Amino acid sequence: MTIQVDLYDRLALNLEADLVQMVNKTSAKGVLIDISAVSIVDSFMGRIIGNIASMSKILDAETVVVGMQPAVAITLIELGLPLKGVHTALDMEKGMNLLKSMIDIDEDDADADPDPAADDSIIE
């Protein structure tokens, strides 16, 4: 998923709900969020990203945020939002590689035999 505009509160809440629903519906193993076009992240938006990661993790999916601008990273730290459960990468390619490596590790650690018909989809 790519966020191309600064989100206002209602849109951010809708995004959170829609994304978590999609993870559940598709049984996705990964969520990639591109915020390269976002210039400002407030505490609310930071919590939304953290919530998406937490809810996705409960649904057995990893979350990677890519394209974070330096000013956004500084703001998140100054606001005291560590974004637990959110992995980061510089760009989409590195983010996809990170997700794939995390999914491969999780599958290797699984006790049960994996379902050969399972689709390890990633939501972008």
mmCIF file of C-alpha atoms in Angstrom:
data_model
loop_
_atom_site.group_PDB
_atom_site.id
_atom_site.type_symbol
_atom_site.label_atom_id
_atom_site.label_comp_id
_atom_site.label_asym_id
_atom_site.label_seq_id
_atom_site.Cartn_x
_atom_site.Cartn_y
_atom_site.Cartn_z
ATOM 1 C CA MET A 1 0.000 0.000 0.000
ATOM 2 C CA THR A 2 1.266 3.463 -0.854
ATOM 3 C CA ILE A 3 0.172 6.510 1.105
ATOM 4 C CA GLN A 4 0.406 9.379 -1.369
ATOM 5 C CA VAL A 5 -1.060 12.199 0.699
ATOM 6 C CA ASP A 6 -0.950 13.352 4.279
ATOM 7 C CA LEU A 7 -3.890 11.574 5.894
ATOM 8 C CA TYR A 8 -6.528 13.234 7.981
ATOM 9 C CA ASP A 9 -7.911 11.290 10.960
ATOM 10 C CA ARG A 10 -11.025 9.713 9.387
ATOM 11 C CA LEU A 11 -9.125 8.573 6.288
ATOM 12 C CA ALA A 12 -6.369 7.093 8.466
ATOM 13 C CA LEU A 13 -8.910 5.135 10.519
ATOM 14 C CA ASN A 14 -10.557 3.845 7.344
ATOM 15 C CA LEU A 15 -7.156 2.853 5.975
ATOM 16 C CA GLU A 16 -6.373 0.958 9.171
ATOM 17 C CA ALA A 17 -9.673 -0.948 9.107
ATOM 18 C CA ASP A 18 -9.522 -1.697 5.380
ATOM 19 C CA LEU A 19 -5.922 -2.888 5.511
ATOM 20 C CA VAL A 20 -6.457 -5.188 8.485
ATOM 21 C CA GLN A 21 -9.598 -6.582 6.826
ATOM 22 C CA MET A 22 -7.591 -7.268 3.671
ATOM 23 C CA VAL A 23 -4.878 -9.070 5.646
ATOM 24 C CA ASN A 24 -7.554 -11.272 7.189
ATOM 25 C CA LYS A 25 -9.417 -11.844 3.918
ATOM 26 C CA THR A 26 -6.316 -12.794 1.898
ATOM 27 C CA SER A 27 -4.349 -14.492 4.703
ATOM 28 C CA ALA A 28 -1.449 -12.228 3.724
ATOM 29 C CA LYS A 29 1.872 -12.914 5.424
ATOM 30 C CA GLY A 30 3.219 -9.403 4.894
ATOM 31 C CA VAL A 31 2.142 -5.770 4.703
ATOM 32 C CA LEU A 32 4.309 -3.212 2.934
ATOM 33 C CA ILE A 33 3.460 0.442 3.565
ATOM 34 C CA ASP A 34 5.181 3.071 1.423
ATOM 35 C CA ILE A 35 5.163 6.484 3.105
ATOM 36 C CA SER A 36 7.713 8.166 0.830
ATOM 37 C CA ALA A 37 5.150 10.805 -0.211
ATOM 38 C CA VAL A 38 4.223 11.618 3.402
ATOM 39 C CA SER A 39 5.931 14.735 4.688
ATOM 40 C CA ILE A 40 4.320 14.956 8.132
ATOM 41 C CA VAL A 41 3.417 12.238 10.619
ATOM 42 C CA ASP A 42 1.687 13.295 13.811
ATOM 43 C CA SER A 43 1.178 11.158 16.906
ATOM 44 C CA PHE A 44 -2.195 9.945 15.624
ATOM 45 C CA MET A 45 -0.769 8.739 12.309
ATOM 46 C CA GLY A 46 2.155 7.154 14.136
ATOM 47 C CA ARG A 47 -0.288 5.230 16.328
ATOM 48 C CA ILE A 48 -2.250 4.145 13.239
ATOM 49 C CA ILE A 49 0.915 2.674 11.683
ATOM 50 C CA GLY A 50 1.726 0.945 14.975
ATOM 51 C CA ASN A 51 -1.836 -0.367 15.249
ATOM 52 C CA ILE A 52 -1.699 -1.754 11.710
ATOM 53 C CA ALA A 53 1.513 -3.594 12.577
ATOM 54 C CA SER A 54 0.094 -4.947 15.850
ATOM 55 C CA MET A 55 -3.171 -6.106 14.304
ATOM 56 C CA SER A 56 -1.379 -7.600 11.309
ATOM 57 C CA LYS A 57 0.972 -9.493 13.641
ATOM 58 C CA ILE A 58 -2.020 -10.963 15.470
ATOM 59 C CA LEU A 59 -3.235 -12.112 12.042
ATOM 60 C CA ASP A 60 0.225 -13.673 11.384
ATOM 61 C CA ALA A 61 1.537 -10.981 9.035
ATOM 62 C CA GLU A 62 4.701 -8.886 9.281
ATOM 63 C CA THR A 63 4.685 -5.138 8.556
ATOM 64 C CA VAL A 64 7.421 -3.149 6.822
ATOM 65 C CA VAL A 65 7.292 0.614 6.314
ATOM 66 C CA VAL A 66 9.418 1.999 3.488
ATOM 67 C CA GLY A 67 10.370 5.421 2.208
ATOM 68 C CA MET A 68 10.367 7.247 5.533
ATOM 69 C CA GLN A 69 11.667 10.788 5.169
ATOM 70 C CA PRO A 70 14.294 11.893 7.724
ATOM 71 C CA ALA A 71 11.961 14.579 9.102
ATOM 72 C CA VAL A 72 9.272 11.938 9.686
ATOM 73 C CA ALA A 73 11.736 9.680 11.533
ATOM 74 C CA ILE A 74 12.866 12.597 13.694
ATOM 75 C CA THR A 75 9.256 13.513 14.478
ATOM 76 C CA LEU A 76 8.357 9.946 15.470
ATOM 77 C CA ILE A 77 11.310 9.786 17.870
ATOM 78 C CA GLU A 78 10.559 13.232 19.313
ATOM 79 C CA LEU A 79 6.931 12.153 19.876
ATOM 80 C CA GLY A 80 8.153 9.036 21.665
ATOM 81 C CA LEU A 81 6.548 6.650 19.159
ATOM 82 C CA PRO A 82 8.915 3.707 18.710
ATOM 83 C CA LEU A 83 6.429 1.867 16.421
ATOM 84 C CA LYS A 84 6.920 -1.558 17.981
ATOM 85 C CA GLY A 85 6.403 -4.364 15.521
ATOM 86 C CA VAL A 86 7.097 -2.115 12.538
ATOM 87 C CA HIS A 87 10.140 -3.010 10.486
ATOM 88 C CA THR A 88 11.609 -0.395 8.165
ATOM 89 C CA ALA A 89 13.497 -0.356 4.886
ATOM 90 C CA LEU A 90 14.743 2.433 2.661
ATOM 91 C CA ASP A 91 12.720 1.595 -0.450
ATOM 92 C CA MET A 92 10.141 -0.812 -1.914
ATOM 93 C CA GLU A 93 12.693 -3.290 -3.228
ATOM 94 C CA LYS A 94 14.521 -3.560 0.094
ATOM 95 C CA GLY A 95 11.207 -3.693 1.922
ATOM 96 C CA MET A 96 9.961 -6.593 -0.219
ATOM 97 C CA ASN A 97 13.239 -8.441 0.296
ATOM 98 C CA LEU A 98 12.968 -7.913 4.045
ATOM 99 C CA LEU A 99 9.379 -9.164 4.106
ATOM 100 C CA LYS A 100 10.250 -12.207 2.041
ATOM 101 C CA SER A 101 13.154 -13.061 4.330
ATOM 102 C CA MET A 102 10.970 -12.694 7.443
ATOM 103 C CA ILE A 103 8.246 -14.856 5.915
ATOM 104 C CA ASP A 104 10.780 -17.537 4.905
ATOM 105 C CA ILE A 105 12.183 -17.576 8.447
ATOM 106 C CA ASP A 106 8.694 -17.873 9.950
ATOM 107 C CA GLU A 107 7.824 -20.755 7.629
ATOM 108 C CA ASP A 108 11.080 -22.562 8.438
ATOM 109 C CA ASP A 109 10.270 -22.288 12.151
ATOM 110 C CA ALA A 110 6.734 -23.643 11.785
ATOM 111 C CA ASP A 111 6.071 -26.912 13.619
ATOM 112 C CA ALA A 112 3.377 -28.114 11.236
ATOM 113 C CA ASP A 113 3.886 -29.013 7.594
ATOM 114 C CA PRO A 114 3.053 -25.958 5.464
ATOM 115 C CA ASP A 115 0.008 -26.196 3.231
ATOM 116 C CA PRO A 116 1.328 -26.476 -0.347
ATOM 117 C CA ALA A 117 -1.793 -24.714 -1.606
ATOM 118 C CA ALA A 118 -1.246 -21.728 0.731
ATOM 119 C CA ASP A 119 -0.577 -18.391 -0.920
ATOM 120 C CA ASP A 120 2.081 -16.306 0.847
ATOM 121 C CA SER A 121 0.706 -13.035 -0.431
ATOM 122 C CA ILE A 122 1.999 -9.638 0.546
ATOM 123 C CA ILE A 123 -0.242 -6.601 0.623
ATOM 124 C CA GLU A 124 1.358 -3.554 -0.959
#
